[in-house]
Tab-separated table of N, CA and C in Angstrom:
chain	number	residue	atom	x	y	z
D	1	UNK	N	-16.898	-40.181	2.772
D	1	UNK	CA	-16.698	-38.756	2.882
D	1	UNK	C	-15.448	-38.286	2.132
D	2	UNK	N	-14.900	-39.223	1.607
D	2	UNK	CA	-13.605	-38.730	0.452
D	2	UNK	C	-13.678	-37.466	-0.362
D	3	UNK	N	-14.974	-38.058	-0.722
D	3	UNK	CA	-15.088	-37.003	-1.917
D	3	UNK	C	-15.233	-35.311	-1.620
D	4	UNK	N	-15.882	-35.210	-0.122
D	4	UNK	CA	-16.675	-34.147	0.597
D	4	UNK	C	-15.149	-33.232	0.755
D	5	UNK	N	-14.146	-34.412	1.377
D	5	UNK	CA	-12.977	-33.917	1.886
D	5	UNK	C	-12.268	-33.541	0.873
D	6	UNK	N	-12.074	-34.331	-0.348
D	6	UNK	CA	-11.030	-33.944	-1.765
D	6	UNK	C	-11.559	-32.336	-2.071
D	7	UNK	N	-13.045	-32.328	-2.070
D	7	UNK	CA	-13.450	-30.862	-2.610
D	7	UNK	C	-13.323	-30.195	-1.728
D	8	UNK	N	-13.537	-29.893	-0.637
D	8	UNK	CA	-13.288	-28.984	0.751
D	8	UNK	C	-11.741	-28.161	0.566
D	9	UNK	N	-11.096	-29.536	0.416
D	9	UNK	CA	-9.184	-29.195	-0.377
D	9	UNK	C	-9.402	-27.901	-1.130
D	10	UNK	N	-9.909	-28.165	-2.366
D	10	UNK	CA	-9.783	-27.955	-3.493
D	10	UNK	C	-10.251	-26.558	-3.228
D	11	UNK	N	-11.221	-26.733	-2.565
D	11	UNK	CA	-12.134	-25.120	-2.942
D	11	UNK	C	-10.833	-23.760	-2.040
D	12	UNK	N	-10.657	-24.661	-0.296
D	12	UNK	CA	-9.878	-24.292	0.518
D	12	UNK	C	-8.430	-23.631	-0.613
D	13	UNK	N	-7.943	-23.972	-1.145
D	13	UNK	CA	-6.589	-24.001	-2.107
D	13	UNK	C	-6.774	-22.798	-3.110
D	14	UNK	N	-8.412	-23.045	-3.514
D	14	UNK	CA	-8.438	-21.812	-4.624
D	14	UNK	C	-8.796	-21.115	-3.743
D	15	UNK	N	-9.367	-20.946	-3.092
D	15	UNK	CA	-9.368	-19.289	-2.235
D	15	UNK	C	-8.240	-19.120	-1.663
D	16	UNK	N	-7.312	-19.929	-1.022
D	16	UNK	CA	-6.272	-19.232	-0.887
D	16	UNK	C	-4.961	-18.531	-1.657
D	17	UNK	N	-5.237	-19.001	-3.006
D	17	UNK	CA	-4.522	-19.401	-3.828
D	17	UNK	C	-4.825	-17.586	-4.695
D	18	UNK	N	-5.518	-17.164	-4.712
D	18	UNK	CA	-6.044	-15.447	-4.548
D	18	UNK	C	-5.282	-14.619	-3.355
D	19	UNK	N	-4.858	-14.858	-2.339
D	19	UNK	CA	-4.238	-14.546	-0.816
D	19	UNK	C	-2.668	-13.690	-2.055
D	20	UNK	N	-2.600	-12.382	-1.422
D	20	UNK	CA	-0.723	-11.789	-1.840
D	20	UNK	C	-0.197	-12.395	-0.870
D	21	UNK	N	1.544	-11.648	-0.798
D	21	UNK	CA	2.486	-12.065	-0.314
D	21	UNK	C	1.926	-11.963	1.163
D	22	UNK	N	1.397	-10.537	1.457
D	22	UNK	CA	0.707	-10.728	3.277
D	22	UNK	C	-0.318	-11.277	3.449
D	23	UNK	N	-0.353	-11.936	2.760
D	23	UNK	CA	-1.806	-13.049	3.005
D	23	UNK	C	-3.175	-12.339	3.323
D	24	UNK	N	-3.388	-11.679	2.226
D	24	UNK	CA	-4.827	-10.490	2.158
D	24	UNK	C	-5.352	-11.093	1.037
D	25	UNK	N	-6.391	-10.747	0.846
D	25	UNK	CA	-7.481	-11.201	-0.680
D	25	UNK	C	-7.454	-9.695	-1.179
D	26	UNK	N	-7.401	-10.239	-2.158
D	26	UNK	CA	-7.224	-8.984	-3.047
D	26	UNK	C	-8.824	-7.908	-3.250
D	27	UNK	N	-9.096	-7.071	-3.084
D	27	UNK	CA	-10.223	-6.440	-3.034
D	27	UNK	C	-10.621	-5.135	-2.420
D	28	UNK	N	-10.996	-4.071	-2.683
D	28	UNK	CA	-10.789	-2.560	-1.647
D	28	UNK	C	-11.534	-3.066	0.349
D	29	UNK	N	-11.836	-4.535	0.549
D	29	UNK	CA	-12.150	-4.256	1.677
D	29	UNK	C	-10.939	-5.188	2.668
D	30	UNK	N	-9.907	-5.202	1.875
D	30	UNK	CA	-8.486	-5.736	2.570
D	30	UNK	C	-7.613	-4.441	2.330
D	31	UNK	N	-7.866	-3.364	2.134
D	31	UNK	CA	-6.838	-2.061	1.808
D	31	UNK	C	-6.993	-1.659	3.298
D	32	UNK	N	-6.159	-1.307	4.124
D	32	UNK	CA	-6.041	-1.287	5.387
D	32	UNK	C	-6.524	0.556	5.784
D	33	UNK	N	-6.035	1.045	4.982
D	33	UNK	CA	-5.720	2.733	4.963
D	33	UNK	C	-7.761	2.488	4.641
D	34	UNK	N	-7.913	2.190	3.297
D	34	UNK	CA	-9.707	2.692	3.492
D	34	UNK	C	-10.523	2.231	4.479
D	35	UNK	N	-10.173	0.978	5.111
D	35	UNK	CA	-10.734	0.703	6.487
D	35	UNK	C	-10.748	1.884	7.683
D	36	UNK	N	-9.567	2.273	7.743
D	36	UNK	CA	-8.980	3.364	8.852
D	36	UNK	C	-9.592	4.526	8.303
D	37	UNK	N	-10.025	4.990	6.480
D	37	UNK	CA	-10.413	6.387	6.525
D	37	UNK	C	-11.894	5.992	6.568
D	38	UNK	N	-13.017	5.007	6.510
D	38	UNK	CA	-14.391	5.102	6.751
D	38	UNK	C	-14.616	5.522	7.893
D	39	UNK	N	-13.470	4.582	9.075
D	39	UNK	CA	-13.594	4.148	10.169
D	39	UNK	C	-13.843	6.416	11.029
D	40	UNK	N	-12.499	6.744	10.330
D	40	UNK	CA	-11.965	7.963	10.693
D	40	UNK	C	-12.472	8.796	10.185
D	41	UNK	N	-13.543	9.340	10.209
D	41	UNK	CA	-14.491	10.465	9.245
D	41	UNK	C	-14.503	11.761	9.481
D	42	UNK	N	-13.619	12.290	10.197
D	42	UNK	CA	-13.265	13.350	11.046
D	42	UNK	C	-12.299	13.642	9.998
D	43	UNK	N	-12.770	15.384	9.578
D	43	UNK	CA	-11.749	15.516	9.054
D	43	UNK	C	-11.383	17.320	9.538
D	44	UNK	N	-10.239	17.849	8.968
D	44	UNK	CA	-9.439	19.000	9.568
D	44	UNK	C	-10.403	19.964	8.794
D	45	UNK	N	-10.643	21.641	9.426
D	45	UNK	CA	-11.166	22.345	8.923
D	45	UNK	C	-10.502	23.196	8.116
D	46	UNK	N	-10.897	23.433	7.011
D	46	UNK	CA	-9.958	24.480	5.833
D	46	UNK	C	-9.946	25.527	6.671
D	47	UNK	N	-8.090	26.242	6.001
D	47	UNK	CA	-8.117	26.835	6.363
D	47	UNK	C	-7.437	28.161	5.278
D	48	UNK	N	-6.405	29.226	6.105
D	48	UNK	CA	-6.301	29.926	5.035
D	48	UNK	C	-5.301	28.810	3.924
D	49	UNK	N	-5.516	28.825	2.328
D	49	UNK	CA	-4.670	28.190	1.547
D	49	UNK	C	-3.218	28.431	1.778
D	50	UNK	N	-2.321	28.477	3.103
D	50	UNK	CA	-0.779	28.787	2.947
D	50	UNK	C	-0.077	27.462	2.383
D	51	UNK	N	1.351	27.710	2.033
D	51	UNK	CA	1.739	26.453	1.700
D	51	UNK	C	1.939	25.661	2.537
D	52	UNK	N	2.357	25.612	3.702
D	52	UNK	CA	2.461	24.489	4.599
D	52	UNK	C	0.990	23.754	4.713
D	53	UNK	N	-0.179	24.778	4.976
D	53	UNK	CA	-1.369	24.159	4.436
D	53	UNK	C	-1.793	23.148	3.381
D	54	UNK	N	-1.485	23.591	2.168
D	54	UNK	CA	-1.389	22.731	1.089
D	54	UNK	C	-0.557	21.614	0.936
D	55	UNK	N	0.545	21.952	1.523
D	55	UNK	CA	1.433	20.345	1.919
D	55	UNK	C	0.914	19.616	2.877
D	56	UNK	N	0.537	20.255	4.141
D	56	UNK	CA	-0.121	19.157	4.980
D	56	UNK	C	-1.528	18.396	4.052
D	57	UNK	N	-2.290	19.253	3.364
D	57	UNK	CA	-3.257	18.434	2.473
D	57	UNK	C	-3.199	17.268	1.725
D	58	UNK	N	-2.168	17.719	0.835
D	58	UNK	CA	-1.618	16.649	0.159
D	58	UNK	C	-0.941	14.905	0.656
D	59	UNK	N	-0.177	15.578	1.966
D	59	UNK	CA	0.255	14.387	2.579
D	59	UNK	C	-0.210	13.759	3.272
D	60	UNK	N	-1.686	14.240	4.237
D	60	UNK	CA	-2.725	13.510	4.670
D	60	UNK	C	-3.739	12.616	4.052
D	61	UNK	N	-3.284	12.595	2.661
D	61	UNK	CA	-4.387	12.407	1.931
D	61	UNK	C	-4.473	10.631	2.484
D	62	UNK	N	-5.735	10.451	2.683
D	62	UNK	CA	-5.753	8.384	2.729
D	62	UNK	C	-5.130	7.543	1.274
D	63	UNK	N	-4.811	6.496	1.607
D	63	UNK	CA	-4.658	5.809	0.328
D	63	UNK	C	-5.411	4.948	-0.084
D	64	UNK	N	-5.692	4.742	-1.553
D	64	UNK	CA	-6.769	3.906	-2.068
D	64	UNK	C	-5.982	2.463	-2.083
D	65	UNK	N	-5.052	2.360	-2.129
D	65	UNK	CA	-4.251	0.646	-1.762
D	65	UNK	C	-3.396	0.854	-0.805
D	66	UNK	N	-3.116	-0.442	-0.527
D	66	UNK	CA	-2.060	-0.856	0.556
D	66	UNK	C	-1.505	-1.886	-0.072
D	67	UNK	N	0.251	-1.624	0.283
D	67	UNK	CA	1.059	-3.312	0.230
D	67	UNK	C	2.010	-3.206	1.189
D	68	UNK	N	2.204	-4.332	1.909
D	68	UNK	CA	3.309	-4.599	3.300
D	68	UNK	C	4.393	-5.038	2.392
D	69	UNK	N	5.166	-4.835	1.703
D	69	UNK	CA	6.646	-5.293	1.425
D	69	UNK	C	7.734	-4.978	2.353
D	70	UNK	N	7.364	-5.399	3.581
D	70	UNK	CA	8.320	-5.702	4.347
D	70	UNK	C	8.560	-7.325	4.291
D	71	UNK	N	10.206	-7.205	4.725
D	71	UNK	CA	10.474	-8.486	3.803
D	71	UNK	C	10.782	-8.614	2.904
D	72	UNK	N	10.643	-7.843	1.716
D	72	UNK	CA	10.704	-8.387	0.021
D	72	UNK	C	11.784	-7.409	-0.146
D	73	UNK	N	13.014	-8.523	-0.546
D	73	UNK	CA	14.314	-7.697	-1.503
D	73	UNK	C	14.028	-6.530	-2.395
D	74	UNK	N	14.770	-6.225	-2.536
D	74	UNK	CA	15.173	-5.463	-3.660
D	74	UNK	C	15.784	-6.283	-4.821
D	75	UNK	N	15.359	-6.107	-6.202
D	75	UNK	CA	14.453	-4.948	-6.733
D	75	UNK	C	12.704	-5.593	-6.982
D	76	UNK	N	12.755	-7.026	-5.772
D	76	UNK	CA	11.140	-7.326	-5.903
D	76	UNK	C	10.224	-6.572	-5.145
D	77	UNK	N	10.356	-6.212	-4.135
D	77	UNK	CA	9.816	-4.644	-3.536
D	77	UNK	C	9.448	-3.615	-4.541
D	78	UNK	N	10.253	-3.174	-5.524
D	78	UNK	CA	10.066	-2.014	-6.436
D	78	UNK	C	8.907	-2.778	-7.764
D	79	UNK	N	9.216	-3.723	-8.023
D	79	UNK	CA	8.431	-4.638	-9.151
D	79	UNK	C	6.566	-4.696	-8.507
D	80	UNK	N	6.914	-5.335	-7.089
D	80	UNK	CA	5.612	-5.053	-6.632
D	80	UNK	C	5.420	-3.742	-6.967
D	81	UNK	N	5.707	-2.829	-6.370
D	81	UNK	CA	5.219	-1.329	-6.173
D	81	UNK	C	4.186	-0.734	-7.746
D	82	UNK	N	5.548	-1.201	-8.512
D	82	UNK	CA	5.183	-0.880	-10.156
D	82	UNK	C	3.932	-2.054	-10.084
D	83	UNK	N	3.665	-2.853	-10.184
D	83	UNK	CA	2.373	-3.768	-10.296
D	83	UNK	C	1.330	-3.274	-9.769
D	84	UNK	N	1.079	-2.710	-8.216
D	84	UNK	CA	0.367	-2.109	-7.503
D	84	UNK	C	-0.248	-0.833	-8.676
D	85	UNK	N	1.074	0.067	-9.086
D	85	UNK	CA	0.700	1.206	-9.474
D	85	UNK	C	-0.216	1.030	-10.674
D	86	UNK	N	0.093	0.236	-11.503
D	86	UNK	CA	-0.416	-0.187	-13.088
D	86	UNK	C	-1.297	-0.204	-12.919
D	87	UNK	N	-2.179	-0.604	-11.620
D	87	UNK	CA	-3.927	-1.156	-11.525
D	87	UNK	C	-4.493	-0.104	-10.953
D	88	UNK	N	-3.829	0.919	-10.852
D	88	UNK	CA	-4.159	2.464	-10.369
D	88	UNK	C	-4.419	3.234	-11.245
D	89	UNK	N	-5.595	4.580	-10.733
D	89	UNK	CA	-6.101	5.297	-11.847
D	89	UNK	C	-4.941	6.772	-11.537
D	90	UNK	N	-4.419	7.431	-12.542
D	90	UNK	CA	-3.536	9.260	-11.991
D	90	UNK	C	-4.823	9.934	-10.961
D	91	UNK	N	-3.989	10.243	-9.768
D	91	UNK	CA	-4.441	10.861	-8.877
D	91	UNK	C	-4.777	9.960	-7.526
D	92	UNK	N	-4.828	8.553	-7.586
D	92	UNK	CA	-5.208	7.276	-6.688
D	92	UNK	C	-3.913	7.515	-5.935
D	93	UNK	N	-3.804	6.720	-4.401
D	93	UNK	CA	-2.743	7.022	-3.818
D	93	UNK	C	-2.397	5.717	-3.411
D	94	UNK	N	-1.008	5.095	-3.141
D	94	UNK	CA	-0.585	3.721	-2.850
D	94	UNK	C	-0.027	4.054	-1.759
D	95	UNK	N	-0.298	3.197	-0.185
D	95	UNK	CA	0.341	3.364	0.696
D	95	UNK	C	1.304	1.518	0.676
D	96	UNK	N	2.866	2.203	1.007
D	96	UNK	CA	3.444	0.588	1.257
D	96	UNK	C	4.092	0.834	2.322
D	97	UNK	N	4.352	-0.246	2.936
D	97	UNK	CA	5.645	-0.461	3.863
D	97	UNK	C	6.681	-1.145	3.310
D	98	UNK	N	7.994	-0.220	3.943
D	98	UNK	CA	9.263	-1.120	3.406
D	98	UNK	C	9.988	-0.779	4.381
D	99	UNK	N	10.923	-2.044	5.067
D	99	UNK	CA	12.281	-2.283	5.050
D	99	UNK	C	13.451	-0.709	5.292
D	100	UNK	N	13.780	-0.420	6.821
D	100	UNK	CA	15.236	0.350	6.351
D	100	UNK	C	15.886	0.043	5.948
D	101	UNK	N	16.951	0.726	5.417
D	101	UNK	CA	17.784	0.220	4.380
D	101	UNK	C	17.683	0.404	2.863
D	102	UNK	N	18.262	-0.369	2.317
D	102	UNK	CA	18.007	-0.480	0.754
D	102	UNK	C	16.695	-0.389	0.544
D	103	UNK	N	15.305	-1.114	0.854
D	103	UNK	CA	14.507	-0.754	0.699
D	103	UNK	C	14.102	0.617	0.304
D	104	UNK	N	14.110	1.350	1.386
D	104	UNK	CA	13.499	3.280	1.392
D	104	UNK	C	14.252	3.232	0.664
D	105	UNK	N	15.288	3.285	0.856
D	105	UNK	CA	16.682	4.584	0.012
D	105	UNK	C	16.510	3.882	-1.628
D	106	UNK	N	16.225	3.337	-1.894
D	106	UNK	CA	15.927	2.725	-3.663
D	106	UNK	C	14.584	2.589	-3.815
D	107	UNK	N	13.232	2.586	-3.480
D	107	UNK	CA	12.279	2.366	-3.913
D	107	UNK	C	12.008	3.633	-4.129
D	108	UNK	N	11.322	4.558	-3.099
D	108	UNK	CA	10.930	5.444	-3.345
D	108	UNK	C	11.630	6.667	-4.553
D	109	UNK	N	13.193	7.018	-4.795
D	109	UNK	CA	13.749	6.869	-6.011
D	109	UNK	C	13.088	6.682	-7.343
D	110	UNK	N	12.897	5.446	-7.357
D	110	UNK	CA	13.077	4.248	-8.663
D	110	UNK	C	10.806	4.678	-8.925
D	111	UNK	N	10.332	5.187	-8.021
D	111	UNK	CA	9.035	5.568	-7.954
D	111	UNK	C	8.912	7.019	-8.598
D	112	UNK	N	9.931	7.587	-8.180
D	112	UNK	CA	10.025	9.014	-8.688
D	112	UNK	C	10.419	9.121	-9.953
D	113	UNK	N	11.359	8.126	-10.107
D	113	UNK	CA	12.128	8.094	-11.455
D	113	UNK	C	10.998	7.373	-12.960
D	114	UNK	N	10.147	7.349	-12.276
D	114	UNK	CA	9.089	6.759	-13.057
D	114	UNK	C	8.123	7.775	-13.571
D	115	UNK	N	8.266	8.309	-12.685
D	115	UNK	CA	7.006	9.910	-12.980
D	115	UNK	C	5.945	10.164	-12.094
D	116	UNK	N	6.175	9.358	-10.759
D	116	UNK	CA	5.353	9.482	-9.447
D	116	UNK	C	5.168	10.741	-8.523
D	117	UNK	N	4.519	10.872	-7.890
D	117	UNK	CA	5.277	11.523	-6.550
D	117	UNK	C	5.076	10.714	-5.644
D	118	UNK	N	5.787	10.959	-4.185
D	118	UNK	CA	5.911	10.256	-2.918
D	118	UNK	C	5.585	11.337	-2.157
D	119	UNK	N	4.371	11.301	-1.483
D	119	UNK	CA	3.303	12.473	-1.036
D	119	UNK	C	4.518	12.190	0.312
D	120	UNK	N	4.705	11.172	0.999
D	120	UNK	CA	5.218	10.824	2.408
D	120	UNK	C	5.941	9.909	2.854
D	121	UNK	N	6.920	9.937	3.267
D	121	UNK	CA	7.961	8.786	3.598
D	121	UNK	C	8.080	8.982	5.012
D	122	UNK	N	7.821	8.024	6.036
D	122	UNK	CA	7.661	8.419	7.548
D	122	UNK	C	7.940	6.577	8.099
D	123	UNK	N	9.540	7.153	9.067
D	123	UNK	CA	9.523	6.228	10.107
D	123	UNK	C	8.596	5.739	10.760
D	124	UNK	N	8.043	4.383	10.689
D	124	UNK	CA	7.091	3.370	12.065
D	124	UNK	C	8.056	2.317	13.038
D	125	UNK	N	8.576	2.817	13.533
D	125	UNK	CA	9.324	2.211	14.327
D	125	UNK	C	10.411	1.349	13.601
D	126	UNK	N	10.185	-0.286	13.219
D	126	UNK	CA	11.208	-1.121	12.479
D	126	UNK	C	11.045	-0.614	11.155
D	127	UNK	N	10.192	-0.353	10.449
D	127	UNK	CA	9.787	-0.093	9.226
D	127	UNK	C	9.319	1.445	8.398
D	128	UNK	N	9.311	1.822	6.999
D	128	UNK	CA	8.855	2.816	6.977
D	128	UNK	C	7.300	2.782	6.085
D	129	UNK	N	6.534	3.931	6.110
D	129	UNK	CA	5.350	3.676	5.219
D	129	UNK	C	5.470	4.467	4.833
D	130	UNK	N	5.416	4.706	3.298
D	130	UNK	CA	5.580	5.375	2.015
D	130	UNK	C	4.204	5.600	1.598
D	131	UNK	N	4.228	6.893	1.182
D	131	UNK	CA	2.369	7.000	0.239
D	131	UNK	C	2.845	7.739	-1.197
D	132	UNK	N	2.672	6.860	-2.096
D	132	UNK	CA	2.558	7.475	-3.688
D	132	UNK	C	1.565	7.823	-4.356
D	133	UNK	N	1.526	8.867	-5.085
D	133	UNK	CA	0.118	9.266	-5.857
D	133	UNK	C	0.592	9.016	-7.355
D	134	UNK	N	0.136	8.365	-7.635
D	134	UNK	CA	0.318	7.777	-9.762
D	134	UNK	C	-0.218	8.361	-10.068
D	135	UNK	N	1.039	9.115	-11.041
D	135	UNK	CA	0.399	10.170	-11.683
D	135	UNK	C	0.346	9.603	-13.120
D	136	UNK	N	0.430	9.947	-14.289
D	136	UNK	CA	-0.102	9.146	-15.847
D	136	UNK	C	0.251	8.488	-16.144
């Protein structure tokens, strides 16, 4: 059974070996946010266009990715972010988590300073979750 077991390894290794830093497979059915918006199909009724209206629109919007960079220094937190964004189409939205601290206070920045916007930056208790929309 050597052989059964050497390949079992092997195969085991390359699939994990696809796994990111939070140990997800890469693919839209590990994006956590599109799970939660199929799941959540309920949505708010239009109303008159005021601006607080239009801001709440914008910042509700779901995101088409997710990345947990909690944990990840600075400036590898921001490197992810930029990697995330590159495989994004203008108008797609990136939700991440990061780190108080240096984290927030320099990523989201260094996102803007790129030509992004940051639809939402919102305390979760230890951590914050950020949503960016890539724009061109």
């Amino acid at each position: 059974h050597k052989e059964n077991i050497l390949a079992l390894g092997k195969s085991v290794t390359a699939l994990y070996s696809r796994m990111d830093d939070t140990r997800r497979f890469p693919g839209k059915e590990d994006n956590i946010s599109a799970r939660m918006a199929s799941r959540d199909s309920a949505t708010t009724p239009a109303n008159d266009a005021t601006s607080t209206d239009t801001f709440k629109k914008r910042t509700d919007r779901q995101a088409n990715r997710f990345k947990d960079l909690r944990g990840v220094k600075c400036p590898i937190n921001f490197a992810q972010t930029k990697i995330q964004l590159a495989g994004m189409t203008p108008g797609e939205i990136l939700e991440i988590f990061l780190d108080d601290g240096d984290p927030v206070e320099n990523v989201p920045g260094s996102v803007k300073l790129e030509g992004h916007h940051v639809l939402r930056q919102e305390k979760m208790g230890e951590y914050w979750s950020v949503l960016i929309e890539k724009m061109s």
